[in-house]
Short mmCIF file of C-alpha atoms in Angstrom, two decimals:
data_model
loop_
_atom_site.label_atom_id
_atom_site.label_comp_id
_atom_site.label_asym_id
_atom_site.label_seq_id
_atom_site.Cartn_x
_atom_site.Cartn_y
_atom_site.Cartn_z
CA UNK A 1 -21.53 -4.98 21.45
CA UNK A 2 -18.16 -6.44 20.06
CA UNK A 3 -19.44 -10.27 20.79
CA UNK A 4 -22.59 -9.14 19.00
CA UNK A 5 -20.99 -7.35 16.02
CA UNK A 6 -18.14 -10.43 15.66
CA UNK A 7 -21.33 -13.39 15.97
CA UNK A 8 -23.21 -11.11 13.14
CA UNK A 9 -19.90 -10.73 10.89
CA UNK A 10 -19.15 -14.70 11.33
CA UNK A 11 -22.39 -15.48 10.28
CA UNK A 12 -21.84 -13.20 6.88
CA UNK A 13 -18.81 -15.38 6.31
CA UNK A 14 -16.11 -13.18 7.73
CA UNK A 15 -13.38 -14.32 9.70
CA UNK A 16 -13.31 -11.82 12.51
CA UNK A 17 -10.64 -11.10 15.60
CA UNK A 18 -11.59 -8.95 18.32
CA UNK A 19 -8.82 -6.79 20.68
CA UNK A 20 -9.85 -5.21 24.27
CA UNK A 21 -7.85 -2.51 23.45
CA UNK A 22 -5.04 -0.97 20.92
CA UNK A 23 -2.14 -2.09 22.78
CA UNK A 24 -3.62 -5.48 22.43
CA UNK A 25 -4.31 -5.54 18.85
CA UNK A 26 -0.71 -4.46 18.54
CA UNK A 27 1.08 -7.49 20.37
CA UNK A 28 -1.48 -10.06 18.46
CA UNK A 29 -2.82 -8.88 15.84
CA UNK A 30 -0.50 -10.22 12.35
CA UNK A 31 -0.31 -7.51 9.97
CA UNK A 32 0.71 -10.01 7.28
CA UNK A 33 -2.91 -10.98 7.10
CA UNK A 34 -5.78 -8.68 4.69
CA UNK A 35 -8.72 -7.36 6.16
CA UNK A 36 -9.80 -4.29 7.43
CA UNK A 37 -9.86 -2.42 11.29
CA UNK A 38 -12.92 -1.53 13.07
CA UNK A 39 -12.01 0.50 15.43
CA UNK A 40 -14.11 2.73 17.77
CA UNK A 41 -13.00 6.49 18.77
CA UNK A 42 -13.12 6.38 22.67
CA UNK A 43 -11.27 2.81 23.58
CA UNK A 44 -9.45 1.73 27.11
CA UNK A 45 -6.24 3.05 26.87
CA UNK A 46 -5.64 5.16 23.45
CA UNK A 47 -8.19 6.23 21.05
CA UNK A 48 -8.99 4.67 17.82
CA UNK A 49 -7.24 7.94 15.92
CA UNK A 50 -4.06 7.45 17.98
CA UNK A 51 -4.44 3.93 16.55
CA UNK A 52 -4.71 4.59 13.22
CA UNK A 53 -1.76 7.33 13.11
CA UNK A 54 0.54 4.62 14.77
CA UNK A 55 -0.35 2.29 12.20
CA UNK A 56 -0.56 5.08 9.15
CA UNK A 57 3.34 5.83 10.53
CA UNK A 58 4.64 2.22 10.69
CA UNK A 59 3.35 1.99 6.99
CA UNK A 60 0.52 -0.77 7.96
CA UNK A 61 -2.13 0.33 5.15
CA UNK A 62 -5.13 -1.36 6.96
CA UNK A 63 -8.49 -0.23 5.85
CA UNK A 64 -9.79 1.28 9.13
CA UNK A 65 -13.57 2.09 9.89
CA UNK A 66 -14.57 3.42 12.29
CA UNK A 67 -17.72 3.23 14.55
CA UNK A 68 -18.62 5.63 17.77
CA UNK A 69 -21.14 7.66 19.47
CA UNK A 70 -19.34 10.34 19.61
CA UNK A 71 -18.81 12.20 16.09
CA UNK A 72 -17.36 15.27 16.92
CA UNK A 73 -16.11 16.80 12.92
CA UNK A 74 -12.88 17.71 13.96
CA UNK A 75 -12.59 13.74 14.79
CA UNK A 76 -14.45 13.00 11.46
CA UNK A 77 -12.00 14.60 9.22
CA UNK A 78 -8.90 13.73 11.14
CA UNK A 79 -9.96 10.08 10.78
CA UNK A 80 -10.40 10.30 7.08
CA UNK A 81 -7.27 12.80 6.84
CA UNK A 82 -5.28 9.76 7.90
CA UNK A 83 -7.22 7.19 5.61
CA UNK A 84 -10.15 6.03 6.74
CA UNK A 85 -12.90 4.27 4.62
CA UNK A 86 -15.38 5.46 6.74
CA UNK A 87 -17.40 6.79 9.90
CA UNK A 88 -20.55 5.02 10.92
CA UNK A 89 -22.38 6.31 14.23
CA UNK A 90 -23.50 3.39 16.88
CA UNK A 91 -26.15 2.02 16.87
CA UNK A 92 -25.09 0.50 13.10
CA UNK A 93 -27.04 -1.03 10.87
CA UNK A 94 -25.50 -4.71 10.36
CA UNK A 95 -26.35 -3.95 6.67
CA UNK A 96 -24.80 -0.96 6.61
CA UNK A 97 -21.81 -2.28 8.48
CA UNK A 98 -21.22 -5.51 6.37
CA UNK A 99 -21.47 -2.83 3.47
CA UNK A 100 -18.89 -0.47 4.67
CA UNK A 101 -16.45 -3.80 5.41
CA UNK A 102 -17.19 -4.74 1.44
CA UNK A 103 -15.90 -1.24 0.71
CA UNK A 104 -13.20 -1.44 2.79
CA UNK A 105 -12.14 -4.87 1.71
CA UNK A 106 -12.13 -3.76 -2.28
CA UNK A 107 -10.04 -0.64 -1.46
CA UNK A 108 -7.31 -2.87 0.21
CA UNK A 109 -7.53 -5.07 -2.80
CA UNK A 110 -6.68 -2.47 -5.31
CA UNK A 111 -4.23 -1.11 -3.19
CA UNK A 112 -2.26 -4.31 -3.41
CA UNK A 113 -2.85 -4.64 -6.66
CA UNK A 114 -1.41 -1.22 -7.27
CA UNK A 115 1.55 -1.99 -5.29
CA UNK A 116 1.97 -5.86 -7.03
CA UNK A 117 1.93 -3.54 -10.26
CA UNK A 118 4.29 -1.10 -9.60
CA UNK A 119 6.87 -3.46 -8.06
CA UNK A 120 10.39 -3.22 -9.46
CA UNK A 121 10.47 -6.50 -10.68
CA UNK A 122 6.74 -5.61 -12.68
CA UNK A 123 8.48 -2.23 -13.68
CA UNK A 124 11.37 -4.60 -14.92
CA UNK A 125 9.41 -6.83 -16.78
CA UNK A 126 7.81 -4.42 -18.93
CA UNK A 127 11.37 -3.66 -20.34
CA UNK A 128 12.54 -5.67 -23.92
CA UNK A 129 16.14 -6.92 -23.87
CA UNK A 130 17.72 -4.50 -25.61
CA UNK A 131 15.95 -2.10 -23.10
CA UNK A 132 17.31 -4.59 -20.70
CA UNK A 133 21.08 -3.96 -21.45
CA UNK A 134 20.97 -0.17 -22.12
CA UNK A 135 19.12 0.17 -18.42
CA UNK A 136 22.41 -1.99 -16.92
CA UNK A 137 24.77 -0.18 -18.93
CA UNK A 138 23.31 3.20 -17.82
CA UNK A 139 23.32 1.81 -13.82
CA UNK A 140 27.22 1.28 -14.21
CA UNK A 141 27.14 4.64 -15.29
CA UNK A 142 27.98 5.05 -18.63
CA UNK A 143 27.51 7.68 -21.09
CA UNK A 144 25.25 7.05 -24.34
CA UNK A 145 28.14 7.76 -26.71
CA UNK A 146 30.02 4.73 -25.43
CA UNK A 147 26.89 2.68 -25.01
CA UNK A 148 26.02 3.30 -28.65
CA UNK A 149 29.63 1.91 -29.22
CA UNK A 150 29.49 -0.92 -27.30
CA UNK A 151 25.63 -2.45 -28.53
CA UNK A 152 26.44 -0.99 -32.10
CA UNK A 153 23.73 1.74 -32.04
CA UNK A 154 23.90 5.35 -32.41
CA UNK A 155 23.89 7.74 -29.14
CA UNK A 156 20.20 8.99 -30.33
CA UNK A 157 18.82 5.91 -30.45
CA UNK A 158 20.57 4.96 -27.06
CA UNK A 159 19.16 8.36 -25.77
CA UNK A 160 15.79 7.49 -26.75
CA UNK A 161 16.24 3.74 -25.02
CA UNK A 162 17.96 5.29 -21.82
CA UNK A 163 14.56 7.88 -21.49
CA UNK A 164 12.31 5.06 -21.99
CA UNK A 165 14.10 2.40 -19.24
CA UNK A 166 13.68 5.43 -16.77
CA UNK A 167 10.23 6.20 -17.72
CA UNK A 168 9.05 2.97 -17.34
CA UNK A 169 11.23 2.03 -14.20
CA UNK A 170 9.94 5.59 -12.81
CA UNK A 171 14.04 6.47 -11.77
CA UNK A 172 15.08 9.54 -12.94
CA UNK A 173 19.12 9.14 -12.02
CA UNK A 174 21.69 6.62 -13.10
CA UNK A 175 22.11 5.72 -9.42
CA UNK A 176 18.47 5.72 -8.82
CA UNK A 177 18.33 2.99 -11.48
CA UNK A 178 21.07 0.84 -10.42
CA UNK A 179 19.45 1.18 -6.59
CA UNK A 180 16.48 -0.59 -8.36
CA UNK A 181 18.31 -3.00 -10.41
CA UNK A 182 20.27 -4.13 -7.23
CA UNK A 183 16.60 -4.34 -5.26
CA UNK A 184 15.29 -6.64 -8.09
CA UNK A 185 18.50 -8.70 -8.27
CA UNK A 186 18.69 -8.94 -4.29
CA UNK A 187 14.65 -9.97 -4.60
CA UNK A 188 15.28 -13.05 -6.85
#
């Protein structure tokens, strides 16, 4: 079945990578790479859920489907509970299957998308200079009285400035934001 489904996905254009087992896909598999996991519930070794909760709780966000015989509900919603895209009963439909992988490969796209937009240094970018030097003025921990004094503005207006930076920055301390603008500077 898995040199069948890989031949069928390589002939869609897919470039495809196929494990005996979980333990297997985790010493080979490079999680630096997109795609998406097809995994099946009953494997050698652990299941595909215990699988998908390792990876879920080492933060590897891989798009899992999953395909089995065996679709016991309590299985069903545990697999989606921890993220799957989907559940597809053997015998699958190639169709069907290349389908579900489309699906599964848009969702993982977004996702990074998401993340590539809510990066600090995105977050950062959306700022204007003067928002620039109120949110590093604010980080050292200064008040808005003696910001005000220092860019020649009054505290309201710095008030208004220091809301906005952690609005848009999504911090909601002084030492949250000068954790992020130390991530940012540390990134470049």
């Amino acid at each position: 079945l898995l040199k069948a489904m890989k031949l069928s996905l390589e002939l869609d254009g897919w470039q495809t990578a196929v494990y005996k087992d979980a333990e297997t896909f985790l010493e080979s598999d490079n999680n630096e790479i997109p795609g998406c996991l097809i995994l099946d519930y009953l494997m050698p070794g652990a299941t595909g859920i215990e699988l998908q909760r390792l990876l879920v709780e080492q933060g590897v966000l891989l798009p899992t489907i999953f395909l089995t015989a065996h679709a016991e509900v309590p299985v069903v919603i545990k697999a989606f509970q921890q993220g799957a895209v989907d559940f597809l009963l053997k015998p699958v439909d190639p169709e069907l299957l290349t389908a579900t992988i489309i699906k599964a490969v848009e969702r993982e796209e977004e996702i990074i998308e998401q993340q590539r937009a809510n990066s600090p240094l995105n977050l950062y970018s959306q700022l204007t200079e003067h928002q620039k030097k109120v949110a590093s003025l604010v980080a050292k921990g200064l008040t808005c009285s003696i910001i005000g004094e220092r860019l020649g503005k009054s505290r309201r207006t710095i008030e208004r400035h220091r809301g906005n930076v952690l609005r848009i920055l999504r911090v909601s301390t002084p030492k949250e934001l000068s954790n992020l603008l130390m991530q940012i500077k540390n990134s470049s």
